[in-house]
């Protein structure tokens, strides 16, 4: 298969070289002719040198040399042919005396310099902006703003995990784990320090207490395995045979590190070994700490091998049963349990406040029907049908239907009832973020919007890369990791002009981080009790206070009265008197 980049570049160079040679072979030797030609050759040589450097970079980046060489030679030939046709037109120009430059020679030199300038200008633009943050995150929803965008010094992130509101760890390529801190204001700079740089394709990452967990794909049989290893370096090796070889020899691992006070990592140990990897995109994907204190890791299924039962049965890999599963892992012992199976490639997943797991599963063919891009509720013991059954039709193996059919290549997801005007799932894709609006039943169950209700899907943002990680922070902002753009972007709700005390109190409620611990939905229990129906409860029995006084005391001295069944974990906060008044007024409306 031809390399289009090399073909176009070689065509430009072929045209430029041919024009320079024709101009230099002129039989006129007047002084002014020589001066113009020498100047043209000096300028052309500099441009030609930079162009050949660019050609060398493109050629060296090409995985298959033979198509690259053929593309180069074909491009040079096309360039020469273009010049041959152009010369027939140039020859018709009138010739002048030898003491002046002929129009034909002038035109040849000008064309040569122009054709050389195109690839050089591309090279300059690429180099000049290589380390500048891209402003490619465009927002479609006017209720949000980009509050910050921070460039990473490597390809990534593949996944991230926060340890507090602004600090966390992320994985990037080719073997990096980095500690980062997002600035507290939009004018600040991202602090990022590489703490590990010798892993082999790290991917999912999670934090529990003072321990960091990293999923590592291990050695992959590609010359350049990062960021993608799905095809052989040998163009004659079929993809099916390559996937057999990769899967047979794969050795994915989960590593554990101690987090030190300075955020460095120490005491690396292997928690889980010999996990299967079908290819770099169907691998050990996202990892999260669940509400039960267990680690959860999504493992991709086979791609080309979905029709090869014979190979799968003969495969001697010790972890082949984990393909296409959601694994539950004890963070202390490393003991594995298959939580759910039959998934194709869940790249990202999330937990709702009720502890329910939802994931985005990538599309593809199965043995019976097409597997659509799906948002699925992943429940313990369920089988989601891959590689045997698709999304639609009668199911004999699949035990749970999709929650939502998605539109695009999905890479991450989270659920929130505090970010945006309506509760719902925020799904990250390659190229965009969508808000899937949901509603909540009286018992807290998440449901799709019904007929006649507000539209269920709303576009939030667009960009060139893939949203490989997303999370909502206690301050109310969304943090998005966009791989290939290689940025961390912070998306915040646009400040609404509040006029009433209740509206101002709602803003105080969000900015103080209250939604992180107190849900406003019925039946949803977070760290603290739900505030749904708060105004109907009144003052607890045995407390002789007015309702407003009780609310103020609960905010300023939360340990004074703790709701039965909950621990005294609410931190003390200081508020300006007017903000406190507005917050109390808002709570009285719940």
Coordinates of N, CA, C and O in Angstrom, one line a residue, residues 343-515:
X343 N -17.8 -9.3 27.1 CA -17.6 -8.0 26.6 C -16.6 -8.0 25.5 O -15.7 -8.8 25.4
X344 N -16.8 -7.0 24.5 CA -15.9 -7.0 23.4 C -14.6 -6.2 23.7 O -13.5 -6.7 23.7
X345 N -14.8 -4.9 24.1 CA -13.6 -4.1 24.5 C -14.1 -2.9 25.3 O -14.2 -1.8 24.7
X346 N -14.4 -3.1 26.5 CA -14.8 -1.9 27.4 C -13.5 -1.1 27.7 O -12.7 -1.5 28.5
X347 N -13.4 0.0 27.0 CA -12.2 0.9 27.2 C -12.4 1.7 28.5 O -11.4 2.0 29.2
X348 N -13.6 2.2 28.8 CA -13.8 3.0 30.0 C -15.0 2.6 30.7 O -16.0 2.1 30.1
X349 N -15.1 2.8 32.0 CA -16.3 2.5 32.8 C -16.3 3.4 34.0 O -15.3 4.1 34.3
X350 N -17.4 3.4 34.7 CA -17.6 4.3 35.9 C -18.6 3.6 36.9 O -19.3 2.6 36.6
X351 N -18.6 4.2 38.1 CA -19.5 3.7 39.1 C -20.5 4.9 39.4 O -20.1 6.1 39.5
X352 N -21.8 4.6 39.6 CA -22.8 5.6 40.0 C -22.8 5.7 41.5 O -22.2 4.8 42.2
X353 N -23.4 6.7 42.1 CA -23.5 6.8 43.5 C -24.1 5.6 44.2 O -23.8 5.3 45.4
X354 N -24.9 4.8 43.5 CA -25.5 3.6 44.1 C -24.5 2.4 44.0 O -24.9 1.3 44.4
X355 N -23.4 2.6 43.4 CA -22.4 1.5 43.2 C -22.6 0.7 42.0 O -21.9 -0.3 41.8
X356 N -23.5 1.1 41.1 CA -23.7 0.4 39.8 C -22.6 0.7 38.8 O -22.2 1.9 38.7
X357 N -22.2 -0.3 38.1 CA -21.1 -0.1 37.1 C -21.7 0.0 35.7 O -22.5 -0.8 35.3
X358 N -21.2 1.0 35.0 CA -21.6 1.2 33.5 C -20.3 1.4 32.7 O -19.3 2.0 33.2
X359 N -20.2 0.7 31.6 CA -19.1 0.8 30.7 C -19.4 1.1 29.3 O -20.6 0.8 28.8
X360 N -18.5 1.6 28.5 CA -18.7 1.8 27.0 C -17.9 0.7 26.3 O -16.7 0.5 26.5
X361 N -18.6 -0.1 25.5 CA -18.1 -1.3 24.8 C -18.0 -1.0 23.3 O -19.0 -0.6 22.7
X362 N -16.8 -1.2 22.8 CA -16.6 -0.8 21.4 C -17.3 -1.8 20.4 O -17.4 -3.0 20.7
X363 N -17.6 -1.4 19.2 CA -18.4 -2.2 18.3 C -17.5 -3.1 17.4 O -16.3 -2.9 17.4
X364 N -18.1 -4.0 16.7 CA -17.4 -4.9 15.8 C -18.3 -6.1 15.4 O -19.4 -6.2 15.9
X365 N -17.8 -6.9 14.6 CA -18.6 -8.1 14.1 C -18.5 -9.2 15.1 O -17.5 -9.3 15.9
X366 N -19.5 -10.0 15.1 CA -19.5 -11.3 15.9 C -19.9 -12.4 15.0 O -20.1 -12.3 13.8
X367 N -20.0 -13.6 15.6 CA -20.4 -14.7 14.7 C -21.8 -14.7 14.3 O -22.2 -15.3 13.3
X368 N -22.6 -13.9 15.0 CA -24.0 -13.8 14.6 C -24.5 -12.4 14.8 O -25.0 -12.0 15.9
X369 N -24.3 -11.5 13.8 CA -24.8 -10.2 13.9 C -23.7 -9.1 14.3 O -22.6 -9.5 14.8
X370 N -24.1 -7.9 14.1 CA -23.2 -6.8 14.4 C -23.3 -6.4 15.9 O -24.4 -6.3 16.5
X371 N -22.1 -6.1 16.5 CA -22.1 -5.6 17.9 C -22.0 -4.1 17.8 O -21.0 -3.5 17.3
X372 N -23.0 -3.4 18.2 CA -23.0 -1.9 18.1 C -22.1 -1.3 19.2 O -21.8 -2.0 20.2
X373 N -21.8 -0.1 19.1 CA -21.1 0.7 20.2 C -22.2 0.8 21.3 O -23.2 1.4 21.1
X374 N -21.9 0.3 22.5 CA -22.9 0.2 23.5 C -22.4 0.9 24.8 O -21.2 0.8 25.2
X375 N -23.4 1.5 25.5 CA -23.2 1.8 26.9 C -24.0 0.7 27.7 O -25.2 0.5 27.5
X376 N -23.3 -0.1 28.5 CA -23.9 -1.2 29.2 C -23.8 -1.1 30.7 O -22.8 -0.6 31.2
X377 N -24.8 -1.6 31.4 CA -24.7 -1.7 32.8 C -24.1 -3.1 33.1 O -24.6 -4.1 32.7
X378 N -22.9 -3.0 33.7 CA -22.1 -4.3 33.9 C -22.4 -4.8 35.3 O -22.0 -4.2 36.3
X379 N -23.1 -5.9 35.3 CA -23.6 -6.5 36.6 C -22.9 -7.8 36.8 O -22.5 -8.5 35.9
X380 N -22.7 -8.2 38.1 CA -22.0 -9.4 38.4 C -22.7 -10.6 37.9 O -23.9 -10.8 38.0
X381 N -21.9 -11.5 37.2 CA -22.5 -12.8 36.7 C -23.1 -12.7 35.4 O -23.4 -13.8 34.8
X382 N -23.2 -11.5 34.8 CA -23.9 -11.4 33.4 C -22.9 -11.8 32.3 O -21.7 -11.6 32.5
X383 N -23.5 -12.3 31.2 CA -22.7 -12.6 30.0 C -23.3 -11.7 28.9 O -24.4 -11.7 28.6
X384 N -22.4 -10.9 28.2 CA -22.8 -9.9 27.3 C -22.6 -10.4 25.8 O -22.8 -9.6 24.9
X385 N -22.4 -11.6 25.6 CA -22.6 -12.3 24.3 C -21.4 -12.4 23.4 O -21.4 -13.2 22.5
X386 N -20.4 -11.5 23.5 CA -19.2 -11.6 22.6 C -18.4 -12.8 22.9 O -18.1 -13.1 24.0
X387 N -17.8 -13.4 21.8 CA -17.9 -13.1 20.4 C -19.0 -13.8 19.6 O -19.0 -13.8 18.4
X388 N -20.0 -14.3 20.3 CA -21.0 -15.2 19.7 C -22.2 -14.4 19.1 O -22.7 -14.7 18.0
X389 N -22.6 -13.4 19.9 CA -23.9 -12.7 19.5 C -23.7 -11.2 19.5 O -22.9 -10.6 20.2
X390 N -24.5 -10.5 18.6 CA -24.4 -9.1 18.4 C -25.4 -8.3 19.4 O -25.9 -8.9 20.3
X391 N -25.7 -7.1 19.0 CA -26.6 -6.3 19.8 C -28.0 -6.7 19.6 O -28.8 -6.7 20.6
X392 N -28.4 -6.9 18.4 CA -29.8 -7.1 18.1 C -30.1 -8.6 17.8 O -29.3 -9.4 17.6
X393 N -31.4 -8.9 17.7 CA -31.9 -10.3 17.4 C -32.1 -11.1 18.7 O -31.9 -10.6 19.8
X394 N -32.4 -12.4 18.5 CA -32.6 -13.3 19.6 C -31.2 -13.7 20.2 O -30.3 -13.9 19.5
X395 N -31.2 -13.7 21.5 CA -30.0 -14.0 22.2 C -30.2 -15.4 23.0 O -31.1 -15.5 23.7
X396 N -29.2 -16.2 22.8 CA -29.2 -17.5 23.5 C -28.1 -17.5 24.6 O -28.1 -18.2 25.6
X397 N -27.1 -16.6 24.4 CA -25.9 -16.5 25.3 C -26.0 -15.2 26.1 O -25.7 -15.3 27.3
X398 N -26.3 -14.2 25.4 CA -26.3 -12.9 26.1 C -27.4 -12.8 27.1 O -28.5 -13.1 26.8
X399 N -27.1 -12.3 28.3 CA -28.1 -12.3 29.4 C -28.5 -10.9 29.8 O -29.4 -10.7 30.6
X400 N -27.8 -9.8 29.2 CA -28.2 -8.4 29.6 C -28.1 -7.6 28.4 O -27.2 -7.6 27.6
X401 N -29.2 -6.7 28.1 CA -29.2 -5.9 26.9 C -28.4 -4.6 27.2 O -28.0 -4.3 28.3
X402 N -28.1 -3.9 26.1 CA -27.4 -2.6 26.3 C -28.3 -1.5 26.9 O -29.5 -1.6 26.8
X403 N -27.7 -0.6 27.7 CA -28.5 0.5 28.2 C -28.8 1.6 27.2 O -29.8 2.2 27.1
X404 N -27.8 1.8 26.3 CA -27.9 2.8 25.3 C -27.0 2.5 24.1 O -25.9 1.9 24.3
X405 N -27.4 2.7 22.9 CA -26.6 2.6 21.7 C -25.9 3.9 21.4 O -26.6 4.9 21.3
X406 N -24.6 3.8 21.3 CA -23.8 5.0 21.1 C -23.5 5.3 19.7 O -23.6 4.4 18.8
X407 N -23.0 6.5 19.4 CA -22.7 7.0 18.0 C -21.3 7.5 18.0 O -21.0 8.6 18.3
X408 N -20.3 6.6 17.7 CA -18.9 7.0 17.7 C -18.1 5.9 18.3 O -18.6 4.9 18.8
X409 N -16.8 6.2 18.3 CA -15.8 5.3 19.0 C -15.7 5.8 20.4 O -15.0 6.7 20.7
X410 N -16.3 5.1 21.4 CA -16.3 5.5 22.8 C -15.1 5.1 23.5 O -14.6 4.0 23.3
X411 N -14.6 5.9 24.4 CA -13.3 5.7 25.1 C -13.4 5.9 26.6 O -12.5 5.5 27.3
X412 N -14.4 6.6 27.1 CA -14.5 6.9 28.5 C -15.9 7.3 28.9 O -16.7 7.7 28.0
X413 N -16.3 7.2 30.2 CA -17.6 7.6 30.6 C -17.6 7.9 32.1 O -16.8 7.3 32.9
X414 N -18.5 8.8 32.6 CA -18.7 8.9 34.0 C -20.2 9.4 34.2 O -20.8 10.0 33.2
X415 N -20.7 9.2 35.3 CA -22.1 9.7 35.6 C -22.1 10.8 36.7 O -21.3 10.7 37.6
X416 N -22.9 11.8 36.5 CA -22.9 12.8 37.5 C -24.3 13.4 37.6 O -25.0 13.5 36.6
X417 N -24.7 13.8 38.8 CA -26.0 14.6 39.0 C -25.7 16.0 39.4 O -26.6 16.8 39.7
X418 N -24.4 16.4 39.4 CA -24.0 17.8 39.8 C -23.4 18.6 38.7 O -23.2 19.8 38.8
X419 N -22.9 17.9 37.6 CA -22.2 18.6 36.6 C -23.2 18.8 35.4 O -23.6 17.8 34.8
X420 N -23.6 20.0 35.2 CA -24.6 20.3 34.2 C -26.0 20.3 34.8 O -26.3 20.0 35.9
X421 N -27.0 20.8 34.0 CA -28.3 21.1 34.5 C -29.2 19.8 34.7 O -30.1 19.8 35.5
X422 N -28.8 18.7 34.1 CA -29.6 17.5 34.2 C -28.7 16.3 34.5 O -27.6 16.2 33.9
X423 N -29.1 15.4 35.4 CA -28.2 14.2 35.6 C -28.1 13.4 34.4 O -28.9 13.4 33.5
X424 N -27.0 12.6 34.3 CA -26.8 11.8 33.1 C -25.3 11.3 33.0 O -24.5 11.6 33.8
X425 N -25.1 10.5 31.9 CA -23.8 10.0 31.6 C -23.1 11.0 30.7 O -23.7 11.5 29.7
X426 N -21.8 11.2 30.9 CA -21.0 11.9 30.0 C -20.0 10.9 29.3 O -19.2 10.3 30.0
X427 N -20.2 10.8 28.0 CA -19.5 9.8 27.3 C -18.4 10.5 26.4 O -18.7 11.4 25.7
X428 N -17.1 10.0 26.6 CA -16.0 10.5 25.8 C -15.8 9.6 24.6 O -15.8 8.4 24.7
X429 N -15.6 10.2 23.5 CA -15.4 9.5 22.2 C -14.0 10.0 21.6 O -13.4 10.9 22.1
X430 N -13.7 9.3 20.5 CA -12.6 9.9 19.7 C -13.3 11.0 18.9 O -14.1 10.8 18.0
X431 N -13.0 12.3 19.3 CA -13.6 13.4 18.6 C -14.6 14.2 19.3 O -14.9 15.4 18.9
X432 N -15.2 13.7 20.4 CA -16.3 14.5 21.0 C -16.6 14.0 22.4 O -16.2 12.9 22.8
X433 N -17.4 14.8 23.1 CA -18.1 14.3 24.4 C -19.5 14.6 24.3 O -20.0 15.6 23.8
X434 N -20.3 13.6 24.7 CA -21.8 13.7 24.7 C -22.3 13.5 26.1 O -21.8 12.8 26.9
X435 N -23.5 14.2 26.3 CA -24.2 14.1 27.6 C -25.5 13.3 27.3 O -26.3 13.7 26.6
X436 N -25.5 12.1 27.9 CA -26.7 11.3 27.8 C -27.6 11.6 29.0 O -27.3 11.1 30.1
X437 N -28.7 12.3 28.7 CA -29.5 12.7 29.8 C -30.4 11.6 30.4 O -31.0 10.8 29.6
X438 N -30.4 11.4 31.6 CA -31.2 10.4 32.3 C -32.2 10.9 33.3 O -32.1 12.1 33.6
X439 N -33.0 10.1 33.8 CA -33.8 10.5 35.0 C -33.6 9.4 36.1 O -33.1 8.3 35.8
X440 N -34.1 9.7 37.2 CA -33.8 8.8 38.4 C -35.2 8.5 39.0 O -36.0 9.3 39.3
X441 N -35.4 7.2 39.2 CA -36.6 6.7 39.8 C -36.6 7.0 41.3 O -35.6 7.4 41.9
X442 N -37.7 6.7 41.9 CA -37.9 7.0 43.4 C -36.8 6.2 44.2 O -36.4 6.7 45.2
X443 N -36.5 5.0 43.7 CA -35.5 4.2 44.5 C -34.1 4.5 44.1 O -33.2 3.8 44.5
X444 N -33.9 5.5 43.2 CA -32.5 5.9 42.8 C -32.0 5.2 41.5 O -30.9 5.5 41.1
X445 N -32.8 4.3 40.9 CA -32.4 3.6 39.7 C -32.3 4.6 38.6 O -33.2 5.5 38.4
X446 N -31.2 4.5 37.8 CA -31.0 5.4 36.6 C -31.9 4.9 35.4 O -31.8 3.7 35.1
X447 N -32.6 5.7 34.8 CA -33.5 5.4 33.7 C -33.3 6.3 32.5 O -32.8 7.4 32.7
X448 N -33.5 5.8 31.3 CA -33.5 6.6 30.1 C -34.7 7.5 30.1 O -35.7 7.3 30.6
X449 N -34.5 8.7 29.4 CA -35.6 9.6 29.1 C -36.7 8.9 28.3 O -36.4 8.1 27.4
X450 N -38.0 9.1 28.7 CA -39.1 8.5 28.0 C -39.5 9.4 26.8 O -39.1 10.5 26.6
X451 N -40.5 8.8 26.1 CA -41.1 9.6 24.9 C -41.7 10.9 25.4 O -42.4 10.9 26.4
X452 N -41.5 11.9 24.6 CA -42.2 13.2 24.9 C -41.4 14.0 25.9 O -41.7 15.1 26.2
X453 N -40.3 13.5 26.5 CA -39.5 14.2 27.4 C -38.3 14.9 26.7 O -38.2 14.8 25.4
X454 N -37.5 15.7 27.4 CA -36.4 16.5 26.8 C -35.5 15.5 26.0 O -35.4 14.3 26.4
X455 N -34.8 16.0 24.9 CA -33.9 15.1 24.2 C -32.9 14.5 25.1 O -32.4 15.1 26.0
X456 N -32.6 13.2 24.7 CA -31.7 12.4 25.6 C -30.3 12.6 25.4 O -29.5 12.3 26.2
X457 N -29.8 13.1 24.2 CA -28.4 13.2 23.9 C -28.1 14.7 23.5 O -28.8 15.3 22.8
X458 N -27.0 15.2 24.1 CA -26.6 16.6 23.9 C -25.1 16.6 23.7 O -24.3 16.0 24.5
X459 N -24.6 17.2 22.6 CA -23.2 17.3 22.4 C -22.6 18.4 23.3 O -23.1 19.5 23.4
X460 N -21.5 18.1 23.9 CA -20.8 19.0 24.9 C -19.6 19.6 24.3 O -19.4 20.8 24.3
X461 N -18.7 18.8 23.7 CA -17.4 19.3 23.2 C -16.9 18.5 22.0 O -17.4 17.3 21.8
X462 N -16.0 19.0 21.2 CA -15.4 18.3 20.1 C -13.9 18.6 20.1 O -13.4 19.7 20.6
X463 N -13.1 17.7 19.6 CA -11.6 17.8 19.6 C -11.1 16.8 18.6 O -11.8 16.0 18.0
X464 N -9.8 16.9 18.3 CA -9.1 16.0 17.3 C -8.7 14.6 17.9 O -8.7 13.7 17.2
X465 N -8.5 14.6 19.2 CA -8.0 13.3 19.8 C -9.1 12.5 20.4 O -10.3 12.6 20.0
X466 N -8.7 11.6 21.3 CA -9.7 10.7 21.9 C -9.7 10.9 23.4 O -8.6 11.0 24.1
X467 N -10.9 11.0 24.0 CA -11.1 11.3 25.4 C -10.9 10.0 26.2 O -11.9 9.3 26.5
X468 N -9.7 9.7 26.5 CA -9.3 8.4 27.1 C -9.6 8.4 28.6 O -9.6 7.3 29.2
X469 N -9.8 9.5 29.3 CA -10.1 9.5 30.7 C -10.9 10.8 31.0 O -10.6 11.8 30.5
X470 N -11.9 10.6 31.9 CA -12.7 11.7 32.4 C -13.1 11.5 33.8 O -13.3 10.4 34.3
X471 N -13.2 12.6 34.5 CA -13.7 12.6 35.9 C -14.3 13.9 36.3 O -14.0 14.9 35.7
X472 N -15.1 13.9 37.3 CA -15.7 15.1 37.9 C -15.0 15.3 39.2 O -15.0 14.4 40.1
X473 N -14.5 16.6 39.4 CA -13.8 16.9 40.7 C -14.7 17.5 41.7 O -15.8 18.0 41.4
X474 N -14.4 17.4 43.0 CA -15.3 18.0 44.0 C -15.6 19.4 43.8 O -16.7 19.9 44.2
X475 N -14.8 20.2 43.2 CA -15.1 21.6 42.9 C -16.1 21.8 41.9 O -16.6 22.9 41.6
X476 N -16.6 20.7 41.2 CA -17.6 20.8 40.2 C -17.2 20.9 38.8 O -18.0 21.1 37.9
X477 N -15.9 20.7 38.5 CA -15.4 20.8 37.1 C -15.1 19.4 36.6 O -14.8 18.5 37.3
X478 N -15.2 19.3 35.3 CA -14.8 18.0 34.6 C -13.4 18.1 34.1 O -13.0 19.1 33.5
X479 N -12.6 17.1 34.4 CA -11.3 17.0 33.8 C -11.3 15.9 32.8 O -11.7 14.8 33.0
X480 N -10.7 16.2 31.6 CA -10.7 15.3 30.4 C -9.3 15.1 29.9 O -8.6 16.1 29.7
X481 N -8.9 13.9 29.8 CA -7.6 13.6 29.2 C -7.8 13.3 27.7 O -8.6 12.3 27.4
X482 N -7.2 14.1 26.8 CA -7.4 13.9 25.4 C -6.1 13.4 24.8 O -5.2 14.1 24.6
X483 N -6.0 12.1 24.5 CA -4.9 11.5 23.9 C -4.8 11.9 22.4 O -5.8 12.1 21.7
X484 N -3.5 12.0 21.9 CA -3.2 12.4 20.5 C -3.2 13.9 20.4 O -2.4 14.5 19.7
X485 N -4.1 14.6 21.1 CA -3.9 16.0 21.4 C -3.0 16.2 22.5 O -2.3 17.2 22.6
X486 N -2.9 15.2 23.4 CA -1.9 15.1 24.5 C -2.1 16.3 25.5 O -1.2 17.0 25.8
X487 N -3.4 16.5 25.9 CA -3.7 17.5 26.8 C -4.6 17.0 28.0 O -5.3 16.0 27.8
X488 N -4.5 17.8 29.1 CA -5.6 17.7 30.1 C -6.4 19.0 30.0 O -5.8 20.1 30.0
X489 N -7.7 18.8 29.8 CA -8.6 20.0 29.7 C -9.5 20.0 30.9 O -10.0 18.9 31.3
X490 N -9.8 21.2 31.4 CA -10.7 21.4 32.5 C -12.0 22.1 31.9 O -11.8 23.2 31.4
X491 N -13.1 21.5 32.0 CA -14.4 22.0 31.5 C -15.2 22.4 32.7 O -15.4 21.5 33.6
X492 N -15.7 23.6 32.8 CA -16.4 24.1 33.9 C -17.8 24.6 33.5 O -18.0 25.1 32.4
X493 N -18.8 24.5 34.4 CA -20.1 25.1 34.1 C -19.9 26.7 34.0 O -19.2 27.3 34.8
X494 N -20.5 27.2 33.0 CA -20.4 28.7 32.9 C -21.1 29.4 34.0 O -22.2 28.9 34.4
X495 N -20.5 30.4 34.6 CA -21.1 31.1 35.7 C -22.4 31.7 35.3 O -22.5 32.5 34.3
X496 N -23.5 31.4 36.0 CA -24.8 32.0 35.7 C -25.0 33.2 36.7 O -24.6 33.1 37.9
X497 N -25.6 34.2 36.2 CA -25.8 35.4 37.0 C -27.0 35.1 37.9 O -28.1 35.0 37.5
X498 N -26.7 35.0 39.2 CA -27.7 34.7 40.2 C -28.3 36.0 40.7 O -27.6 37.0 41.0
X499 N -29.6 36.0 40.8 CA -30.3 37.2 41.3 C -30.9 37.0 42.6 O -30.9 37.9 43.4
X500 N -31.5 35.9 42.9 CA -32.1 35.6 44.2 C -31.2 35.0 45.2 O -30.2 34.4 44.8
X501 N -31.6 35.0 46.4 CA -30.8 34.4 47.5 C -30.7 32.9 47.3 O -29.6 32.3 47.5
X502 N -31.7 32.2 46.8 CA -31.7 30.8 46.6 C -30.8 30.4 45.5 O -30.0 29.5 45.5
X503 N -30.8 31.2 44.3 CA -29.9 30.9 43.2 C -28.4 31.1 43.7 O -27.6 30.3 43.3
X504 N -28.2 32.1 44.5 CA -26.8 32.4 45.0 C -26.4 31.2 45.9 O -25.3 30.8 45.9
X505 N -27.4 30.8 46.7 CA -27.1 29.7 47.6 C -26.8 28.4 46.9 O -25.9 27.6 47.3
X506 N -27.4 28.1 45.7 CA -27.1 26.9 44.9 C -25.7 27.0 44.4 O -25.0 25.9 44.3
X507 N -25.2 28.2 44.0 CA -23.8 28.3 43.6 C -22.9 28.0 44.7 O -21.9 27.3 44.5
X508 N -23.2 28.5 45.9 CA -22.3 28.3 47.1 C -22.3 26.7 47.4 O -21.2 26.2 47.7
X509 N -23.4 26.1 47.2 CA -23.5 24.7 47.5 C -22.6 23.9 46.6 O -21.9 23.0 47.0
X510 N -22.5 24.3 45.3 CA -21.6 23.6 44.3 C -20.2 23.9 44.5 O -19.3 23.0 44.5
X511 N -19.9 25.2 44.7 CA -18.5 25.6 44.8 C -17.8 25.1 46.1 O -16.6 24.9 46.1
X512 N -18.6 24.9 47.1 CA -18.1 24.4 48.3 C -17.8 22.9 48.3 O -17.3 22.3 49.2
X513 N -18.2 22.2 47.2 CA -18.0 20.8 47.0 C -19.0 19.9 47.7 O -18.8 18.7 47.8
X514 N -20.2 20.5 48.1 CA -21.2 19.7 48.8 C -21.7 18.5 48.0 O -22.0 17.4 48.6
X515 N -21.9 18.6 46.6 CA -22.4 17.5 45.9 C -21.5 16.2 45.9 O -22.0 15.2 45.6

